Amino acid sequence: MPRDLLIRHATLPDGRTGIDLLARDGRFAAIGPALPVPEGAEVIDAGGWLFSPPFVDAHFHLDAALSHGLPRVNDSGTLLEGIRLWGELKPLLTEEAVIERALAYCDWAVARGLLAIRSHVDVCDERLLAVRALLEVKRLVAPYLTLQLVAFPQDGLLRSPGAEALLERALAMGVDVVGGIPHHERTAAEGAESVRRLCELAAAHGLRVDMHCDETDDPASRHVETLAYQAQRLKLHDRVTGSHLTSMHSMDNAYAAKLVALVAASGMNAIANPLINITLQGRYDTYPRRRGMTRVPELMDAGVTVAFGHDCVMDPWYALGSADMLEVASMGLHVAQMTGQAAQRRCFDAVTTNPARILGLEGYGLEAGCRADGVLLQARTPQEAIRLRAARLLVVRGGTVMSRSAPALAQLALPGRPSSVDFTRQDVAAAQTPPR
Ligand code: FE2
């Protein structure tokens, strides 16, 4: 029988301090102050640091991750050159190489406390090579990372010959979620038609939907409205997610206000991808140059579940990134100007609890009975974790330690000053309001 794990003296994201967490048989058996130590248990002192449920990335492309420079780099830096470049790379891919890169990325993810990823997988390929590769990766990483796959018709459901049949084949092979890309279809009418067909397909199979929707600076693009309409008409509600929604950044405020209300009424979720939106959108602007991220605080205020995704790491669209969801939260916070204490806390939720809800993760959270998953961060509050991109001191999955990192600590040699520097300050942490 596996040993119990007792994590002592942790701070929780809800502000409680001095909390112990007991993991038994993969679940939290008890969470509270001064728990008795079970015989034979492994005991770890959290030292007052923040123990959070794990990070969740609701929007990623694992089939392209870590392929930067293959077969060449994106010179213009635009979304469209990225799509062309991916089209050049696709015929050169091997299943082994996709699996190797994806596994390497999942190693990075675990080390960063990122234990669940929803990844789109391109189905516009007769061989469905990436689908086969990522289904194998999903099986291989299952003991330490939850991978949810979205059948993504990158070249357009109707625009790319055979895409619809390939997407259905991918679902039959075990891909979990129905994807789409209506703004990339030939016409607005075909975009709307693709949304209808894909949502009906999901409803017929009891699946979730997550579409790249209006990833464009075009304020006249109307696919978010169509997706919300179909989510409501087919009673799919929160089983539907719109990813990117960047057109909403550029829309007239009067229409955007109507649209936010429609999205909220439909029950659908939204995902912004701050690192990618800030670099790919506004690319055809001179000055002022638009940020391009969707209206995050407005959607949250209306009651929509909003997550921040990483989208890309070292691939044809984005040459940076390291599986750090705190970097994603920090960029989202800056781009949306969510600098107030409560708003910062919402940005932490956007990389933890909100994406967990969007993915429908079972047993996510810090309550007795939940899965014993979490990350010990070298910070005292969620806000401080974002500020510092806090070190992941400990990553736990199913009550087993999966990764440890050394605390961030510099040794100084300054005249008349202490020899070490600590970027966490209790007086700063104390000034931050308890989350809620
Ligand atoms: Fe994406």
Coordinates of C-alpha atoms and ligand atoms in Angstrom, one line a residue:
M1 CA 0.0 0.0 0.0
P2 CA 1.4 3.5 -0.8
R3 CA 2.4 5.6 2.1
D4 CA 0.2 8.5 3.3
L5 CA 1.6 11.9 2.6
L6 CA 1.1 14.7 5.2
I7 CA 2.0 18.2 4.1
R8 CA 2.2 20.4 7.1
H9 CA 2.0 24.2 7.8
A10 CA 0.7 25.3 4.4
T11 CA -1.0 28.5 3.4
L12 CA -4.0 28.0 1.0
P13 CA -5.2 30.2 -1.8
D14 CA -8.3 31.2 0.3
G15 CA -6.0 32.8 2.8
R16 CA -6.1 30.1 5.6
T17 CA -2.7 29.6 7.2
G18 CA -1.2 26.8 9.2
I19 CA -3.1 24.1 7.3
D20 CA -2.1 20.4 7.0
L21 CA -3.2 18.3 4.1
L22 CA -3.3 14.5 4.4
A23 CA -3.2 12.5 1.2
R24 CA -4.3 8.9 1.3
D25 CA -5.0 6.5 -1.7
G26 CA -4.7 9.3 -4.2
R27 CA -7.2 11.7 -2.5
F28 CA -7.1 14.2 0.2
A29 CA -8.4 12.4 3.3
A30 CA -8.3 15.5 5.6
I31 CA -7.4 19.2 5.3
G32 CA -7.2 21.4 8.4
P33 CA -5.0 22.7 11.2
A34 CA -2.8 20.4 13.4
L35 CA -3.8 17.0 11.9
P36 CA -2.4 14.0 13.7
V37 CA 0.5 12.2 11.9
P38 CA -0.6 8.8 10.7
E39 CA 1.9 6.0 11.4
G40 CA 4.4 5.5 8.6
A41 CA 3.3 8.7 6.8
E42 CA 5.8 10.8 4.8
V43 CA 5.7 14.2 6.3
I44 CA 6.7 17.4 4.4
D45 CA 6.9 20.8 6.1
A46 CA 5.5 23.4 3.7
G47 CA 7.1 26.1 5.8
G48 CA 4.1 28.5 5.5
W49 CA 4.3 28.6 1.7
L50 CA 1.2 28.6 -0.6
F51 CA -0.2 25.2 -1.5
S52 CA -2.4 25.6 -4.5
P53 CA -4.4 23.1 -6.7
P54 CA -2.3 22.5 -9.8
F55 CA -2.1 24.8 -12.8
V56 CA -4.4 23.9 -15.7
D57 CA -3.8 25.0 -19.3
A58 CA -7.1 25.1 -21.1
H59 CA -5.6 25.9 -24.5
F60 CA -2.5 24.5 -26.0
H61 CA -1.0 22.9 -29.2
L62 CA 1.0 20.0 -28.1
D63 CA 1.5 18.6 -31.6
A64 CA 3.5 21.8 -32.5
A65 CA 5.2 22.5 -29.2
L66 CA 9.0 22.6 -29.2
S67 CA 9.2 22.5 -33.0
H68 CA 10.6 26.1 -33.3
G69 CA 12.9 26.5 -36.3
L70 CA 11.5 23.4 -38.1
P71 CA 11.8 23.7 -41.1
R72 CA 12.4 27.5 -40.7
V73 CA 11.5 30.3 -38.4
N74 CA 8.5 32.6 -38.8
D75 CA 10.0 35.8 -40.3
S76 CA 6.9 38.0 -40.3
G77 CA 5.7 36.8 -36.9
T78 CA 2.1 36.8 -38.2
L79 CA -0.6 34.2 -37.5
L80 CA -1.0 33.5 -41.2
E81 CA 2.8 32.8 -41.8
G82 CA 2.6 30.6 -38.7
I83 CA -0.3 28.6 -40.3
R84 CA 1.7 28.4 -43.6
L85 CA 4.8 27.3 -41.8
W86 CA 2.9 24.6 -39.9
G87 CA 1.6 23.5 -43.3
E88 CA 5.2 23.1 -44.5
L89 CA 6.2 21.2 -41.3
K90 CA 3.2 18.8 -41.3
P91 CA 4.4 16.5 -44.1
L92 CA 7.8 16.2 -42.5
L93 CA 6.6 15.2 -39.1
T94 CA 7.1 11.7 -37.8
E95 CA 5.0 10.1 -35.1
E96 CA 8.2 9.4 -33.0
A97 CA 9.3 13.0 -33.2
V98 CA 5.9 14.4 -32.2
I99 CA 5.7 12.0 -29.3
E100 CA 9.3 12.8 -28.1
R101 CA 8.7 16.6 -28.2
A102 CA 5.3 16.2 -26.5
L103 CA 6.7 14.1 -23.7
A104 CA 9.5 16.6 -23.2
Y105 CA 7.0 19.4 -22.9
C106 CA 4.9 17.3 -20.4
D107 CA 8.1 17.0 -18.3
W108 CA 8.4 20.8 -18.3
A109 CA 4.7 21.1 -17.4
V110 CA 5.0 18.8 -14.4
A111 CA 8.1 20.6 -13.1
R112 CA 6.0 23.8 -13.3
G113 CA 3.1 22.3 -11.4
L114 CA 0.9 22.2 -14.6
L115 CA -0.9 18.9 -14.3
A116 CA -3.8 19.2 -16.8
I117 CA -3.6 20.4 -20.4
R118 CA -6.3 20.7 -23.1
S119 CA -4.4 20.4 -26.4
H120 CA -5.8 21.0 -29.8
V121 CA -4.5 18.5 -32.4
D122 CA -4.6 19.2 -36.1
V123 CA -6.8 16.8 -37.9
C124 CA -6.2 18.3 -41.4
D125 CA -3.8 15.5 -42.4
E126 CA -4.9 12.3 -44.2
R127 CA -2.5 10.2 -42.0
L128 CA -3.9 11.7 -38.8
L129 CA -0.3 11.4 -37.6
A130 CA -0.5 14.0 -34.8
V131 CA -3.7 12.4 -33.6
R132 CA -2.2 9.0 -33.3
A133 CA 0.9 10.5 -31.6
L134 CA -1.0 12.6 -29.0
L135 CA -3.4 9.7 -28.2
E136 CA -0.2 7.7 -27.4
V137 CA 1.2 10.6 -25.3
K138 CA -2.1 10.9 -23.5
R139 CA -1.8 7.2 -22.5
L140 CA 1.8 7.5 -21.5
V141 CA 1.5 10.6 -19.3
A142 CA -1.8 9.6 -17.7
P143 CA -0.1 8.7 -14.4
Y144 CA 1.2 12.2 -13.9
L145 CA -0.7 14.6 -16.3
T146 CA -4.2 14.8 -17.6
L147 CA -4.2 15.4 -21.3
Q148 CA -7.5 16.3 -23.0
L149 CA -7.5 16.4 -26.8
V150 CA -9.5 18.6 -29.2
A151 CA -10.0 17.6 -32.8
F152 CA -8.9 20.9 -34.5
P153 CA -9.4 21.4 -38.3
Q154 CA -6.6 23.9 -38.6
D155 CA -7.1 24.5 -42.4
G156 CA -10.9 24.9 -42.0
L157 CA -13.7 22.3 -41.7
L158 CA -15.3 23.3 -45.0
R159 CA -12.3 25.0 -46.7
S160 CA -10.0 22.0 -46.4
P161 CA -11.1 19.0 -48.5
G162 CA -12.0 16.0 -46.4
A163 CA -11.5 17.8 -43.0
E164 CA -15.0 16.9 -41.7
A165 CA -14.5 13.2 -42.3
L166 CA -11.0 13.4 -40.7
L167 CA -12.3 15.2 -37.7
E168 CA -15.0 12.5 -37.2
R169 CA -12.3 9.8 -37.6
A170 CA -10.2 11.5 -34.9
L171 CA -13.2 11.6 -32.5
A172 CA -13.8 7.9 -33.2
M173 CA -10.2 7.2 -32.4
G174 CA -10.7 8.7 -28.9
V175 CA -10.1 12.5 -29.2
D176 CA -12.3 14.1 -26.5
V177 CA -13.5 17.5 -27.7
V178 CA -14.8 19.0 -31.0
G179 CA -12.8 21.9 -32.3
G180 CA -13.2 24.4 -35.1
I181 CA -11.9 27.6 -36.7
P182 CA -14.8 29.5 -38.3
H183 CA -13.0 32.7 -39.0
H184 CA -10.6 30.8 -41.3
E185 CA -13.4 29.4 -43.5
R186 CA -13.8 31.0 -46.9
T187 CA -16.8 33.1 -46.1
A188 CA -18.7 34.3 -43.1
A189 CA -21.6 32.1 -44.1
E190 CA -19.3 29.0 -44.3
G191 CA -17.9 30.0 -40.9
A192 CA -21.4 30.1 -39.4
E193 CA -22.2 26.8 -41.1
S194 CA -19.1 25.2 -39.6
V195 CA -20.1 26.3 -36.1
R196 CA -23.6 24.8 -36.6
R197 CA -22.3 21.5 -37.9
L198 CA -19.6 21.1 -35.3
C199 CA -22.0 22.0 -32.4
E200 CA -24.6 19.5 -33.7
L201 CA -21.9 16.9 -34.0
A202 CA -20.9 17.5 -30.4
A203 CA -24.5 17.4 -29.2
A204 CA -25.1 14.1 -31.0
H205 CA -22.0 12.5 -29.5
G206 CA -22.3 14.1 -26.0
L207 CA -19.0 15.8 -26.4
R208 CA -17.6 19.2 -25.4
V209 CA -16.8 22.0 -28.0
D210 CA -13.8 24.3 -28.0
M211 CA -13.3 26.4 -31.0
H212 CA -10.7 28.9 -32.1
C213 CA -13.3 31.6 -32.6
D214 CA -12.6 35.0 -34.2
E215 CA -8.9 35.0 -33.7
T216 CA -8.7 38.1 -35.8
D217 CA -8.6 41.9 -35.4
D218 CA -11.6 42.2 -37.7
P219 CA -14.3 43.9 -35.6
A220 CA -17.0 42.7 -38.0
S221 CA -16.3 39.0 -37.5
R222 CA -19.5 37.5 -35.9
H223 CA -18.6 33.9 -35.0
V224 CA -18.6 34.5 -31.3
E225 CA -22.3 35.4 -31.5
T226 CA -23.0 32.3 -33.6
L227 CA -21.2 30.0 -31.2
A228 CA -23.1 31.5 -28.2
Y229 CA -26.4 31.0 -30.2
Q230 CA -25.6 27.4 -30.9
A231 CA -24.5 26.7 -27.3
Q232 CA -27.9 27.9 -26.2
R233 CA -30.0 26.4 -29.0
L234 CA -28.5 22.9 -28.5
K235 CA -28.5 23.2 -24.7
L236 CA -24.7 22.6 -24.6
H237 CA -24.2 25.7 -22.4
D238 CA -20.9 25.3 -20.4
R239 CA -19.9 22.4 -22.5
V240 CA -19.0 25.0 -25.2
T241 CA -15.9 27.1 -25.1
G242 CA -14.8 29.9 -27.4
S243 CA -11.0 30.3 -27.6
H244 CA -9.2 33.6 -28.4
L245 CA -12.3 35.7 -29.2
T246 CA -9.9 38.5 -30.2
S247 CA -12.3 40.2 -32.5
M248 CA -14.1 41.4 -29.3
H249 CA -11.1 43.6 -28.6
S250 CA -11.7 45.7 -31.7
M251 CA -15.5 45.7 -31.7
D252 CA -17.6 48.8 -31.2
N253 CA -18.5 49.0 -27.5
A254 CA -22.2 49.0 -28.1
Y255 CA -22.1 45.7 -30.0
A256 CA -19.5 44.2 -27.6
A257 CA -21.8 45.0 -24.6
K258 CA -24.6 43.1 -26.4
L259 CA -22.3 40.2 -27.2
V260 CA -20.9 39.8 -23.7
A261 CA -24.5 39.5 -22.4
L262 CA -25.3 36.9 -25.1
V263 CA -22.2 34.9 -24.2
A264 CA -23.1 35.0 -20.5
A265 CA -26.7 34.0 -21.2
S266 CA -25.5 31.0 -23.3
G267 CA -23.5 29.6 -20.4
M268 CA -20.4 29.2 -22.7
N269 CA -16.9 29.7 -21.4
A270 CA -14.1 31.9 -22.8
I271 CA -10.4 31.4 -23.1
A272 CA -7.9 34.2 -23.8
N273 CA -4.3 33.4 -24.7
P274 CA -2.5 36.5 -23.5
L275 CA 1.1 35.7 -24.6
I276 CA -0.1 34.8 -28.1
N277 CA -2.8 37.5 -28.5
I278 CA -0.4 40.3 -27.5
T279 CA 2.2 39.1 -30.1
L280 CA 0.0 38.0 -33.0
Q281 CA -2.9 40.5 -32.9
G282 CA -2.6 44.1 -34.1
R283 CA 0.1 42.8 -36.4
Y284 CA -1.2 44.8 -39.4
D285 CA -1.6 48.0 -37.3
T286 CA 0.7 51.0 -37.4
Y287 CA 0.1 53.1 -34.3
P288 CA -1.8 53.0 -32.0
R289 CA -1.3 49.2 -32.1
R290 CA -4.1 47.2 -30.6
R291 CA -3.5 44.6 -27.9
G292 CA -6.0 42.2 -29.4
M293 CA -6.8 40.2 -26.2
T294 CA -10.5 39.6 -25.6
R295 CA -12.5 41.6 -23.0
V296 CA -11.5 39.5 -20.0
P297 CA -12.7 41.6 -17.0
E298 CA -16.0 42.4 -18.8
L299 CA -16.7 38.7 -19.5
M300 CA -15.8 37.8 -15.9
D301 CA -18.0 40.6 -14.5
A302 CA -20.9 39.1 -16.6
G303 CA -20.4 35.7 -15.0
V304 CA -18.6 34.0 -17.8
T305 CA -15.9 31.4 -16.8
V306 CA -12.7 32.8 -18.3
A307 CA -9.3 31.0 -18.5
F308 CA -5.9 32.0 -19.7
G309 CA -4.2 29.5 -22.0
H310 CA -0.5 29.2 -23.0
D311 CA -1.5 28.3 -26.6
C312 CA 2.0 27.9 -27.9
V313 CA 5.6 27.2 -26.7
M314 CA 8.5 27.3 -29.1
D315 CA 6.5 26.5 -32.3
P316 CA 5.7 28.2 -35.7
W317 CA 3.7 30.9 -33.9
Y318 CA 5.7 31.7 -30.8
A319 CA 9.4 31.2 -30.1
L320 CA 9.3 31.6 -26.3
G321 CA 7.6 30.0 -23.3
S322 CA 8.5 27.4 -20.7
A323 CA 5.1 25.8 -19.6
D324 CA 4.9 28.5 -16.9
M325 CA 1.2 29.3 -16.2
L326 CA 2.3 32.1 -13.8
E327 CA 3.9 33.8 -16.8
V328 CA 0.7 33.4 -18.7
A329 CA -1.3 34.9 -15.7
S330 CA 1.2 37.7 -15.4
M331 CA 0.8 38.6 -19.1
G332 CA -3.0 38.4 -18.9
L333 CA -3.0 40.6 -15.8
H334 CA -0.8 43.3 -17.6
V335 CA -2.7 43.2 -20.9
A336 CA -6.1 43.4 -19.3
Q337 CA -4.8 46.0 -16.7
M338 CA -6.1 43.8 -13.9
T339 CA -3.8 45.2 -11.4
G340 CA -6.1 45.6 -8.4
Q341 CA -5.7 42.9 -5.7
A342 CA -9.1 41.2 -6.4
A343 CA -8.4 41.4 -10.1
Q344 CA -4.9 39.8 -9.7
R345 CA -6.6 37.0 -7.7
R346 CA -9.0 36.5 -10.7
C347 CA -5.9 36.1 -12.9
F348 CA -4.7 33.3 -10.6
D349 CA -8.1 31.6 -10.9
A350 CA -7.8 31.9 -14.7
V351 CA -4.9 29.4 -14.6
T352 CA -6.2 27.1 -11.9
T353 CA -9.9 26.7 -10.9
N354 CA -11.5 28.3 -14.1
P355 CA -9.7 26.1 -16.6
A356 CA -10.4 23.1 -14.4
R357 CA -14.1 23.9 -14.6
I358 CA -13.8 24.3 -18.4
L359 CA -12.1 20.9 -18.8
G360 CA -14.6 19.3 -16.5
L361 CA -11.8 17.9 -14.3
E362 CA -13.2 15.5 -11.7
G363 CA -12.1 15.9 -8.1
Y364 CA -10.1 19.2 -8.7
G365 CA -9.6 21.3 -5.6
L366 CA -8.5 21.5 -2.0
E367 CA -11.2 19.7 -0.1
A368 CA -11.4 16.3 1.5
G369 CA -12.3 13.8 -1.2
C370 CA -10.6 15.8 -4.0
R371 CA -7.7 14.3 -5.9
A372 CA -4.5 14.8 -3.9
D373 CA -2.9 17.0 -6.6
G374 CA -1.2 20.4 -6.0
V375 CA 1.8 22.6 -6.1
L376 CA 3.7 24.2 -3.3
L377 CA 4.7 27.7 -4.4
Q378 CA 7.4 29.8 -2.9
A379 CA 5.0 32.6 -2.2
R380 CA 2.4 33.4 0.5
T381 CA -0.5 34.6 -1.7
P382 CA -1.7 34.0 -5.2
Q383 CA -0.8 37.6 -6.1
E384 CA 2.7 37.1 -4.8
A385 CA 3.0 33.8 -6.8
I386 CA 2.2 35.8 -10.0
R387 CA 4.5 38.6 -9.2
L388 CA 7.5 36.3 -8.6
R389 CA 6.6 33.5 -11.0
A390 CA 7.2 31.6 -7.8
A391 CA 9.4 28.5 -7.6
R392 CA 7.5 25.3 -7.6
L393 CA 9.0 23.8 -4.5
L394 CA 6.9 20.6 -4.7
V395 CA 4.5 19.1 -7.2
V396 CA 2.1 16.4 -6.0
R397 CA -0.1 14.2 -8.0
G398 CA -2.4 11.6 -6.4
G399 CA -0.6 12.0 -3.1
T400 CA 2.9 11.3 -4.7
V401 CA 5.6 13.9 -5.0
M402 CA 6.3 14.2 -8.8
S403 CA 8.8 17.1 -8.8
R404 CA 10.9 19.2 -6.4
S405 CA 12.6 22.5 -7.2
A406 CA 15.1 24.5 -5.1
P407 CA 13.9 27.8 -3.6
A408 CA 14.9 30.9 -5.5
L409 CA 17.5 32.5 -3.3
A410 CA 20.4 34.7 -4.3
Q411 CA 23.7 35.1 -2.3
L412 CA 24.7 38.8 -2.1
A413 CA 28.2 40.2 -1.6
L414 CA 27.3 43.9 -0.9
P415 CA 29.1 46.0 1.7
G416 CA 27.0 46.5 4.9
R417 CA 24.1 44.4 3.5
P418 CA 22.7 40.9 4.4
S419 CA 24.3 38.1 2.4
S420 CA 21.1 36.7 1.0
V421 CA 18.1 38.3 -0.7
D422 CA 14.5 37.0 -0.4
F423 CA 12.0 38.3 -2.9
T424 CA 9.1 37.4 -0.7
R425 CA 8.3 39.9 2.0
Q426 CA 5.7 39.2 4.7
D427 CA 4.8 42.8 5.1
V428 CA 3.9 42.9 1.4
A429 CA 2.0 39.7 1.6
A430 CA 0.1 40.9 4.7
A431 CA -1.0 44.0 2.9
Q432 CA -2.7 42.0 0.2
T433 CA -6.4 41.5 1.0
P434 CA -7.5 38.0 1.7
P435 CA -8.8 36.6 -1.6
R436 CA -12.4 36.1 -0.6
Ligands
FE2_1 FE -4.7 27.9 -30.5

